[in-house]
Short mmCIF file of C-alpha atoms and ligand atoms in Angstrom, two decimals:
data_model
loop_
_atom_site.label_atom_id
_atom_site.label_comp_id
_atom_site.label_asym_id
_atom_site.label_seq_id
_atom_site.Cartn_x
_atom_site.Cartn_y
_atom_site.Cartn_z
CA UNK A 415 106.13 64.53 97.74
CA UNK A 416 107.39 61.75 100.54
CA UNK A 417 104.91 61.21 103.01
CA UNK A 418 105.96 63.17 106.28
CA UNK A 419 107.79 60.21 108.42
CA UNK A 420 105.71 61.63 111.86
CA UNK A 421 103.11 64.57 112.53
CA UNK A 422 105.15 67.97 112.82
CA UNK A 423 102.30 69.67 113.39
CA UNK A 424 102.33 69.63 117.25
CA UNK A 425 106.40 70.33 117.80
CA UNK A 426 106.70 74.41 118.96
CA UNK A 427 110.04 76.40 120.24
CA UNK A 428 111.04 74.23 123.63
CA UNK A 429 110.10 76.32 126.45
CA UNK A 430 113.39 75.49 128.97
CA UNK A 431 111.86 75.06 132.70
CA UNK A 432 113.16 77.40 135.27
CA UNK A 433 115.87 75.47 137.70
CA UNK A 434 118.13 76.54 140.01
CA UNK A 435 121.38 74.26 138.95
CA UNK A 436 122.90 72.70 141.94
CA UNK A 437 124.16 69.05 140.78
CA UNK A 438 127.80 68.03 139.45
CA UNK A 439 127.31 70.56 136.18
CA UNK A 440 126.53 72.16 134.74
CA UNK A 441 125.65 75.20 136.63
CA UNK A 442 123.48 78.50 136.87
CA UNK A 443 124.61 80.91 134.04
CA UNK A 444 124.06 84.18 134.67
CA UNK A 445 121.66 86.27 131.72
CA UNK A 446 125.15 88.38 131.20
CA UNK A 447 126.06 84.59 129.63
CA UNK A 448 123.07 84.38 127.68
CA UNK A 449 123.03 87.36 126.13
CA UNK A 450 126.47 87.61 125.22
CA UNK A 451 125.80 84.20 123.22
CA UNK A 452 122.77 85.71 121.27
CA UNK A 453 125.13 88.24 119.66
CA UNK A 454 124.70 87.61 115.64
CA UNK A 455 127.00 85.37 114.42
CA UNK A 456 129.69 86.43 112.68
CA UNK A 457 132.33 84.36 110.32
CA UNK A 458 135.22 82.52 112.65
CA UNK A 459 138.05 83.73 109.96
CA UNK A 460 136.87 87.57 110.59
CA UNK A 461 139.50 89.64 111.87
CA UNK A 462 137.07 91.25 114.81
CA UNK A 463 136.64 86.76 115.73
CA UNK A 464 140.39 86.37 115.77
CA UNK A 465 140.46 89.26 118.36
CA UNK A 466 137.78 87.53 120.37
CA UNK A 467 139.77 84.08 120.18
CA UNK A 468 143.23 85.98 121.34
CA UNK A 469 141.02 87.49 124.12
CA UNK A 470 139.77 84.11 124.93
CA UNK A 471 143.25 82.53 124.94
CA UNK A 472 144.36 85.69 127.50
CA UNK A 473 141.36 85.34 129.80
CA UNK A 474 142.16 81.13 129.93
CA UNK A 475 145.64 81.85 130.73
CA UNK A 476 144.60 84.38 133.88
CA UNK A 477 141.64 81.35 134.74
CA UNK A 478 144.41 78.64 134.90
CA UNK A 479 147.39 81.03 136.35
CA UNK A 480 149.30 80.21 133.63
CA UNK A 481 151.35 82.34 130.71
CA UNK A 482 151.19 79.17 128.30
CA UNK A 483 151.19 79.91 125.17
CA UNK A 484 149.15 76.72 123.67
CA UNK A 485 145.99 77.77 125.78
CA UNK A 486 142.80 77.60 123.65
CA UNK A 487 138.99 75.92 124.52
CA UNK A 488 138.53 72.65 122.37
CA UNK A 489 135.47 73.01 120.39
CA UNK A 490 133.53 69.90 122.25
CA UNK A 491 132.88 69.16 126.63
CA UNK A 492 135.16 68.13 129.07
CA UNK A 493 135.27 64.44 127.62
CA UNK A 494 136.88 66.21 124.50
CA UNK A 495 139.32 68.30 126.02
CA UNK A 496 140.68 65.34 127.85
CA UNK A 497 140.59 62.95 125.00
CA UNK A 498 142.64 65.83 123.05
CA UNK A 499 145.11 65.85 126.05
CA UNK A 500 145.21 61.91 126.04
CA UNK A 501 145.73 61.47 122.18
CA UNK A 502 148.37 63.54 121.42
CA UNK A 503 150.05 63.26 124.82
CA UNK A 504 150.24 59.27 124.39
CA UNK A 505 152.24 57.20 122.03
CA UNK A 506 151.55 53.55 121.88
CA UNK A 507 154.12 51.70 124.30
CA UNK A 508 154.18 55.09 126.77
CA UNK A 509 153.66 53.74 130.31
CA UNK A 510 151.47 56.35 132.04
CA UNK A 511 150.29 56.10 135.72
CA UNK A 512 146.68 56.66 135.85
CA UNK A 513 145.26 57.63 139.52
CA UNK A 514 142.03 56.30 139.60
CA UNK A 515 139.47 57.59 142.91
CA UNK A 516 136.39 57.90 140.60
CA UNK A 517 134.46 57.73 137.11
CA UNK A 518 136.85 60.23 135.96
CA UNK A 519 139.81 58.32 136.87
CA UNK A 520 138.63 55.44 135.00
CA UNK A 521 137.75 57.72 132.29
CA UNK A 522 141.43 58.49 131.76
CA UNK A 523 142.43 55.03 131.79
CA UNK A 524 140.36 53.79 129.17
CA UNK A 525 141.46 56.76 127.43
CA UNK A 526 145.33 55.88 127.63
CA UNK A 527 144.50 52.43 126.78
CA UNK A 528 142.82 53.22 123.35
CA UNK A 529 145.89 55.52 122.82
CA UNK A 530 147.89 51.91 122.82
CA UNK A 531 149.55 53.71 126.38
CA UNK A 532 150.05 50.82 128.93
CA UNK A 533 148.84 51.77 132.06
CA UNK A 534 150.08 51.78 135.58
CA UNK A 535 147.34 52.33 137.95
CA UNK A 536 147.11 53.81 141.01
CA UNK A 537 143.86 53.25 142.51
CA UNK A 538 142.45 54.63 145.91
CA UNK A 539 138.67 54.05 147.45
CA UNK A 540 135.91 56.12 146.00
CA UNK A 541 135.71 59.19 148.28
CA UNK A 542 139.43 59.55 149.26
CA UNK A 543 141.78 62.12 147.90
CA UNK A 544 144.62 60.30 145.83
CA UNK A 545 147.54 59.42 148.31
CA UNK A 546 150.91 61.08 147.13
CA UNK A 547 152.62 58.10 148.68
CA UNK A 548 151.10 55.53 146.49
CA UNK A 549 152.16 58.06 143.71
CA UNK A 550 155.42 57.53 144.66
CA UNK A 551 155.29 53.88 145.10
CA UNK A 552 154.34 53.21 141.77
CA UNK A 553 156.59 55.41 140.25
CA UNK A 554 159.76 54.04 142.01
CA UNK A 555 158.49 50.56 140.99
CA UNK A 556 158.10 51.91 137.28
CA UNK A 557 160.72 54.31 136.54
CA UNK A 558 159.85 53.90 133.05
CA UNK A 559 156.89 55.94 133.02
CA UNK A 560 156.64 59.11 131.17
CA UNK A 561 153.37 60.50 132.48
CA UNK A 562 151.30 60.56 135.46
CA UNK A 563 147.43 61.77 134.80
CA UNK A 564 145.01 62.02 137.73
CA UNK A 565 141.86 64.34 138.47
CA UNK A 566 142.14 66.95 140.85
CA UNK A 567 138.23 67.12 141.94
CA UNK A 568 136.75 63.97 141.26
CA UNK A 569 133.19 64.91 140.53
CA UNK A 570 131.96 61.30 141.11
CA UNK A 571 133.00 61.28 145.03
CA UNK A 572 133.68 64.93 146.08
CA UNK A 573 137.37 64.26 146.55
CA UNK A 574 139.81 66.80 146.43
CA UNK A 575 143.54 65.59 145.76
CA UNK A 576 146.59 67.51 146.29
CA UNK A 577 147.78 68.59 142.87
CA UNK A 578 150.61 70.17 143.94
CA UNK A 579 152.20 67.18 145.83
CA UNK A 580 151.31 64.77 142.79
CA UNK A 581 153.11 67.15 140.39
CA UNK A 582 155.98 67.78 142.30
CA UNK A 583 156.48 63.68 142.86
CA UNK A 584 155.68 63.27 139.43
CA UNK A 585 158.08 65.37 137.97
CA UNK A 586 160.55 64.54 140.50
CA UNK A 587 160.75 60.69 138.83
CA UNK A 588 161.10 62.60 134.92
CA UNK A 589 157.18 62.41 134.32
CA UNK A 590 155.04 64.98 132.22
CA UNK A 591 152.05 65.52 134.31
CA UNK A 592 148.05 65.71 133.01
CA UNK A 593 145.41 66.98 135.49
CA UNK A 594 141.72 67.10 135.08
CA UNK A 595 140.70 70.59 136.41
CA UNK A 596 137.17 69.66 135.03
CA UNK A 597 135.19 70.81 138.08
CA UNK A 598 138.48 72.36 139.72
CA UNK A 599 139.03 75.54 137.73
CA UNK A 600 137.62 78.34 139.26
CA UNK A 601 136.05 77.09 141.98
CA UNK A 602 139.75 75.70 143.83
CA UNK A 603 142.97 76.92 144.00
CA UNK A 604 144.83 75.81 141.07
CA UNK A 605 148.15 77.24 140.08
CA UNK A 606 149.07 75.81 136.62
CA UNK A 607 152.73 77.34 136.33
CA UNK A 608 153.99 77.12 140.21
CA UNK A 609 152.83 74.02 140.79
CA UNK A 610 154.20 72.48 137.20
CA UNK A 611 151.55 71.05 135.61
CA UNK A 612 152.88 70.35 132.28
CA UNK A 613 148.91 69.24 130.46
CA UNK A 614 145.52 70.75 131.79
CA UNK A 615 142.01 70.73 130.69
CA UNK A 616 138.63 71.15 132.01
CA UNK A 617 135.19 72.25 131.23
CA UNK A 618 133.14 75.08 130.44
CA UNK A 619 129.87 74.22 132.52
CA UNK A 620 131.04 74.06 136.08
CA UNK A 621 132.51 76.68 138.17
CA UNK A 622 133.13 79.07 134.82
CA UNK A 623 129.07 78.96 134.20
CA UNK A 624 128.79 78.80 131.21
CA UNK A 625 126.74 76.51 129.21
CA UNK A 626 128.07 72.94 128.25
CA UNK A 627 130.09 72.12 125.04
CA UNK A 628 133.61 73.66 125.83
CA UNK A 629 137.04 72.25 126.56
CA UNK A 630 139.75 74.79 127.81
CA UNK A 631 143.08 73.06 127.70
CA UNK A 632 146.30 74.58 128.70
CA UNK A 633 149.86 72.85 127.96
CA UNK A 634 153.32 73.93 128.59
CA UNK A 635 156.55 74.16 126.91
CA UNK A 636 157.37 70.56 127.83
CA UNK A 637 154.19 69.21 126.92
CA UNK A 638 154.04 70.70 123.47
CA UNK A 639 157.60 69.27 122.86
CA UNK A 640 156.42 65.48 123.38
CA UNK A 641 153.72 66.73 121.10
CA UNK A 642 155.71 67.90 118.16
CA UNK A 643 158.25 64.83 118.82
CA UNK A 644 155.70 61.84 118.46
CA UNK A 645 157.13 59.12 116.68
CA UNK A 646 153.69 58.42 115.24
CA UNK A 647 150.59 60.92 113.77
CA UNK A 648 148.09 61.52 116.34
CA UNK A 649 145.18 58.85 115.72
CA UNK A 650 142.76 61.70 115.73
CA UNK A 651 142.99 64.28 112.72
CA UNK A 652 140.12 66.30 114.74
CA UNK A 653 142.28 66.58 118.29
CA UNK A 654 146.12 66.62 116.15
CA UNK A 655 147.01 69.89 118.28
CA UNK A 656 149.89 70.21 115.51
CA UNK A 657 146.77 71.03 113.09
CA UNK A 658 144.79 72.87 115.65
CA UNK A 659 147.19 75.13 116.83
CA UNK A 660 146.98 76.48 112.78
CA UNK A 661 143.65 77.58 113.38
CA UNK A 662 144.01 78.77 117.32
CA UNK A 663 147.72 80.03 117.47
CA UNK A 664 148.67 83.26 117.07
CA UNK A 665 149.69 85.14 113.81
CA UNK A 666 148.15 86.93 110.34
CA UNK A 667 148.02 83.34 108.75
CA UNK A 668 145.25 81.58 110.89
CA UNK A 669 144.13 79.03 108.41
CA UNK A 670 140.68 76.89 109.22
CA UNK A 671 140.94 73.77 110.43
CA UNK A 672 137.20 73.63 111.66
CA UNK A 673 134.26 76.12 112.14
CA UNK A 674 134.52 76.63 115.75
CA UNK A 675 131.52 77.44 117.48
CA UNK A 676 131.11 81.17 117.31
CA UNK A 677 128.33 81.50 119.61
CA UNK A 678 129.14 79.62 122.03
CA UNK A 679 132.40 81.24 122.61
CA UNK A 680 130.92 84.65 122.76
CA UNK A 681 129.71 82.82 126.07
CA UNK A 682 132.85 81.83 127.07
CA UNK A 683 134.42 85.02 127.04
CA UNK A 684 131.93 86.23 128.90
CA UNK A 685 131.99 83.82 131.15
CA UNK A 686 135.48 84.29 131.80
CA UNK A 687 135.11 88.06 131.67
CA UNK A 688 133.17 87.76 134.71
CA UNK A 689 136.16 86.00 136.64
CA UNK A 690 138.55 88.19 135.72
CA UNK A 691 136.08 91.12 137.31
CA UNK A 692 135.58 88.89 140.46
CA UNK A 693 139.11 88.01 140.54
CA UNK A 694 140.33 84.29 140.86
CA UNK A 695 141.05 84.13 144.59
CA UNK A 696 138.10 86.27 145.30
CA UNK A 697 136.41 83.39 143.18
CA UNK A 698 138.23 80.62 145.09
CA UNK A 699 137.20 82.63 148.11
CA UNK A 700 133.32 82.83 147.72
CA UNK A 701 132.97 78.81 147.03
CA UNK A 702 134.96 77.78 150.12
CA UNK A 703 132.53 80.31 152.16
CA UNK A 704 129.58 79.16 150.94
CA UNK A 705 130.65 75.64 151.25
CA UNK A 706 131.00 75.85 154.41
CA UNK A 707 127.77 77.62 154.85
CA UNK A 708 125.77 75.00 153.36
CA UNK A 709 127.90 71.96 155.41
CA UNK A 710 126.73 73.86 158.36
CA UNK A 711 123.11 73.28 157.11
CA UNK A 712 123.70 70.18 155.60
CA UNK A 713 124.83 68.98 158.87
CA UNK A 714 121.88 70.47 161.30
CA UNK A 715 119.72 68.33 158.87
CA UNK A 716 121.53 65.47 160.03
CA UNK A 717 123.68 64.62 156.94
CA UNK A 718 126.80 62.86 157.09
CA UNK A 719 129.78 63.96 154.40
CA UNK A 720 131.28 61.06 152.71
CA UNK A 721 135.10 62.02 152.28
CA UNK A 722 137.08 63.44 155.24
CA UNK A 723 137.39 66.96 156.02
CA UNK A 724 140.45 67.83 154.10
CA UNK A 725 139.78 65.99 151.32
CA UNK A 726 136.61 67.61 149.97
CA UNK A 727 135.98 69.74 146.65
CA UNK A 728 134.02 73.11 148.29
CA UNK A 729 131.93 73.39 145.37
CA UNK A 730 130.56 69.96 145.31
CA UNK A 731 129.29 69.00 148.36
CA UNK A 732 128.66 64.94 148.51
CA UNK A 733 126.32 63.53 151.39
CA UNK A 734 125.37 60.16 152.51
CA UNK A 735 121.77 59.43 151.84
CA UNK A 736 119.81 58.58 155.45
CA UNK A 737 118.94 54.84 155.51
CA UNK A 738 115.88 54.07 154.72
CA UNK A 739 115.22 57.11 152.48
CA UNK A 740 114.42 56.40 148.31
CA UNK A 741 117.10 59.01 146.88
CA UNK A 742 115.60 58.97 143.68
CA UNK A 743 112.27 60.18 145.08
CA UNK A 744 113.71 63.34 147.31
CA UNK A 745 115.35 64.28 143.84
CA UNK A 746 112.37 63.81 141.83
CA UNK A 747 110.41 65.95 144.57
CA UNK A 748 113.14 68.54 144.76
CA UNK A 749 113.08 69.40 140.81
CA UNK A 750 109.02 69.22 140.56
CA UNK A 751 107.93 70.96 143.65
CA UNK A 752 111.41 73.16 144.52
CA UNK A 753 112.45 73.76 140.48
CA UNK A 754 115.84 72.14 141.66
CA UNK A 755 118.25 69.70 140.78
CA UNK A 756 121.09 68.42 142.98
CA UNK A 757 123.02 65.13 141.72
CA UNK A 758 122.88 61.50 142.07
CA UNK A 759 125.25 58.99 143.04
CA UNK A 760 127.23 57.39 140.06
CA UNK A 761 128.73 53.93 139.34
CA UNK A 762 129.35 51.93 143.17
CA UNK A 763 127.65 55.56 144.97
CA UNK A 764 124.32 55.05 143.14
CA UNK A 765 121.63 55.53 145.15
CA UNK A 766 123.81 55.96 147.91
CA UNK A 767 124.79 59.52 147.94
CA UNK A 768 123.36 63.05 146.91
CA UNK A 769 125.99 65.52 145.15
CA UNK A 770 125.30 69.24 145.93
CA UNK A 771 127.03 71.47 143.62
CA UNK A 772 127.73 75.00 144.49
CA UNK A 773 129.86 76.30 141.07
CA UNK A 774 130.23 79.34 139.65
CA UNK A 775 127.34 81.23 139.54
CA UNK A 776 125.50 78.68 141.26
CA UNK A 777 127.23 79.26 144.53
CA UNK A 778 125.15 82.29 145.84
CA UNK A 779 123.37 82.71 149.11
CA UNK A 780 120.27 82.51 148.19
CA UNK A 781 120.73 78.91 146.58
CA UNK A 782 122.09 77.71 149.64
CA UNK A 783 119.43 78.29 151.53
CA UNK A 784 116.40 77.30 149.31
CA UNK A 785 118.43 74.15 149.01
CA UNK A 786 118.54 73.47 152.68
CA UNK A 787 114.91 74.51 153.04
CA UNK A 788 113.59 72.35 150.23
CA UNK A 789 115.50 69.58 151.19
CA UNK A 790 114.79 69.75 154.78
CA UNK A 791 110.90 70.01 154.00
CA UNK A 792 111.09 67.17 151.43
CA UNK A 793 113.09 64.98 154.62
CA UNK A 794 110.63 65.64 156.57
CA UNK A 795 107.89 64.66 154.82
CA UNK A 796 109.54 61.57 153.75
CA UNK A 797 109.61 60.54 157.47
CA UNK A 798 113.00 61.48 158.61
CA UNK A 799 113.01 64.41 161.79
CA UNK A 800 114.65 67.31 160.71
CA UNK A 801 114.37 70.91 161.07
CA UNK A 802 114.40 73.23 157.88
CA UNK A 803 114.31 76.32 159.38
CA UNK A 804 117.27 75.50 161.99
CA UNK A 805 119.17 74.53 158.91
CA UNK A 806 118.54 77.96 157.05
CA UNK A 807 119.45 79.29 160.08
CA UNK A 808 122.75 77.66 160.98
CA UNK A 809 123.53 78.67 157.20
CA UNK A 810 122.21 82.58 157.31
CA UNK A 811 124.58 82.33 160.60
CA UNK A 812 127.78 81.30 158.77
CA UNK A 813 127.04 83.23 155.34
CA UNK A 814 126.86 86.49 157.98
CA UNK A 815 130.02 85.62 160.09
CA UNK A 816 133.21 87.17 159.42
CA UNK A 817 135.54 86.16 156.71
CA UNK A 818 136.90 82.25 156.95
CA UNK A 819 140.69 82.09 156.47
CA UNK A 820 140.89 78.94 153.38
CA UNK A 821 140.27 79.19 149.92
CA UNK A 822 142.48 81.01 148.76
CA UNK A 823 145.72 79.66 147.30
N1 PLP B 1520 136.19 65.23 134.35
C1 PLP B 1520 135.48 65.56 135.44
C2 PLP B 1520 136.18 65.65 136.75
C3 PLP B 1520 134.12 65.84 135.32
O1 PLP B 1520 133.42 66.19 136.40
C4 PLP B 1520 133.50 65.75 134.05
C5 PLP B 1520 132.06 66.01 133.92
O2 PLP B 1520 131.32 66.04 134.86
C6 PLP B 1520 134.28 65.40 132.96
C7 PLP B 1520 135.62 65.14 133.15
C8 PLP B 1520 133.68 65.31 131.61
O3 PLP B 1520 133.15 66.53 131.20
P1 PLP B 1520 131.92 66.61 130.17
O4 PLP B 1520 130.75 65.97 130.83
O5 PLP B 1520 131.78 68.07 129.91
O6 PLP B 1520 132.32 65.86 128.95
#
């Protein structure tokens, strides 16, 4: 017998800390969630799994507003199901036009540039929206290009672009179109058929609340033509949607490709169950409101929003830090003494901005207001002059005011 490489004795079942979720993702899930993902496992080539999956592919399609067909969840997170998009989607040689406002952006880029894709980029300050008229700069100056890929809510900044312009340009200069809807999709309008988005993905953890690990992707008609047209294989034999659509398309003769994760799908549907019983716009409806229920608070506490109105995601809320304040600390305080986690800054924002997340399940009254009165105490002991309570009040004001006209699409 080996000798034991460490002492085992001391490891026990991890007790997970209670937290109230409101960073970047992912966010709350709801114990419907949970239990729906401690269901016993069953084999993924069972017939009653295959109805689950076709349920799954029907509840996607009503999430992204969308009847196509090739509409499945990639079996990894949000980096996956936009690597899948990005690998079969680019041939080396293609000349794509990456917009690039934020980590995600630059995400993409690298992305099309591993894919051998040469890119065109279109790149706009951190905290701005992406500028349709740039869009259509670059394009005019490359009519070559055959795709244009940009993220609709840049996570890193709290920017909101307008999909729908971008698309329409886009397609008006004979470009396929890929959008992140990472943080987007159900928490924003987002109309994947009337608006023409040819390639979508996004993630399971934000605004669908449900744990992390899943890639919805949708693509249409034109999309899956490039596809099946590539001159050359796609690089990766895991993301080849020619192989995967095998295992996730439709049909008797579903054939494996790869377990997919059984569990954690059970989750999804449920997930998505739960939109489909709230209803989308109803959806879109209730983060707008309680966004601007917590800017109200987030404001009487003296915080300034870093991209202009108009621009911003409602569901993640991203405020300048107060000079002279450590950000790291209030965070730190927040998740010992308050049991909750809002985000940091990342890449050129660190340390410079706090990112408030209000997704899915996340954004409910309650939260809002124990995050504006454990943030305002936490301020205020940390020298700056605020006033919890006139916070939680401006936001109990708004959250009990008639219905806003916005959010809805
Ligand atoms: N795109 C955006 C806009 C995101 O916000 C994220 C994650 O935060 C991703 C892509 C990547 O998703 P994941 O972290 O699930 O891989």
């Amino acid at each position: 017998m080996p000798e034991q490489p460490s002492n085992t004795t001391r490891f026990q079942a991890f007790a997970a800390p209670a937290r109230v979720l409101m960073g970047p993702g992912p966010s709350d899930i709801p114990e419907r969630v949970l239990r729906a993902m401690a269901r016993p496992t069953i084999g993924h080539l069972d017939p009653a799994f295959t109805s689950l999956m076709e349920e799954i592919k029907a509840l996607l399609r009503y999430a992204f507003w969308t009847r196509n067909e090739l509409t499945m969840p990639v079996s990894g997170p949000g980096t996956a199901a936009m690597e899948c998009c990005v690998v079969n989607l680019v041939e080396p040689g293609d000349k794509v036009v990456v917009c690039r406002n934020g980590v995600f952006g630059g995400r993409l880029k690298e992305m099309v540039e591993r894919c051998g894709g040469e890119v065109v980029l279109v790149d706009e300050p951190w905290g701005r929206a992406v500028d349709p008229e740039r869009l259509e700069a670059a394009l005019r100056a490359h009519p070559d290009a055959r795709l244009v890929a940009f993220v609709h809510a840049e996570t890193s900044t709290g920017a909101l672009s307008d999909a729908r312009t971008l698309v329409e340009i886009a397609r008006r200069h004979g470009c396929l179109t890929l959008v992140d809807a990472v943080t987007s999709l159900g928490g924003a309008p987002l109309h994947v058929d009337d608006w023409g988005i040819d390639a979508v993905y996004s993630g399971s953890q934000k605004c669908l609340s449900c744990p992390p690990g899943l890639g919805p992707i949708s693509l249409n008609e034109r999309a899956v033509e490039k596809v099946s047209r590539r001159k050359t294989p796609v690089q990766s034999w895991f993301m080849d949607l020619n192989l995967v659509m095998a295992y996730w398309g439709s049909g008797s003769n579903r054939t494996y490709h790869h377990t997919a994760p059984v569990n954690a799908l059970y989750g999804l549907h449920e997930s998505l169950l739960m939109l489909y019983e709230e209803g989308l716009e109803a959806a879109w409806k209730r983060h707008y409101r309680h966004h601007l229920a917590l800017r109200a608070g987030l404001e009487a506490l003296g915080l300034q929003f870093i991209v202009p109105e108009g621009e911003r995601i409602p569901q993640l809320n991203v405020v300048a830090v107060p000079d002279g304040v450590d950000e790291g600390r209030v965070r730190r305080r927040l998740l010992q003494e308050h049991r909750l986690e809002i985000g940091a800054g990342l890449g050129p924002l660190a340390g410079k901005v706090w990112r408030i997340g209000l997704m899915g399940y996340s954004s409910r009254p309650e939260n809002i207001l124990h995050c504006l009165d454990a943030l305002g105490r936490v301020l205020a002991t940390e020298g700056v002059r605020v006033d919890a309570a006139e916070a939680v009040r401006v936001a109990e004001q708004a959250l009990a005011g008639p219905a806003v006209a916005g959010g809805a699409g």
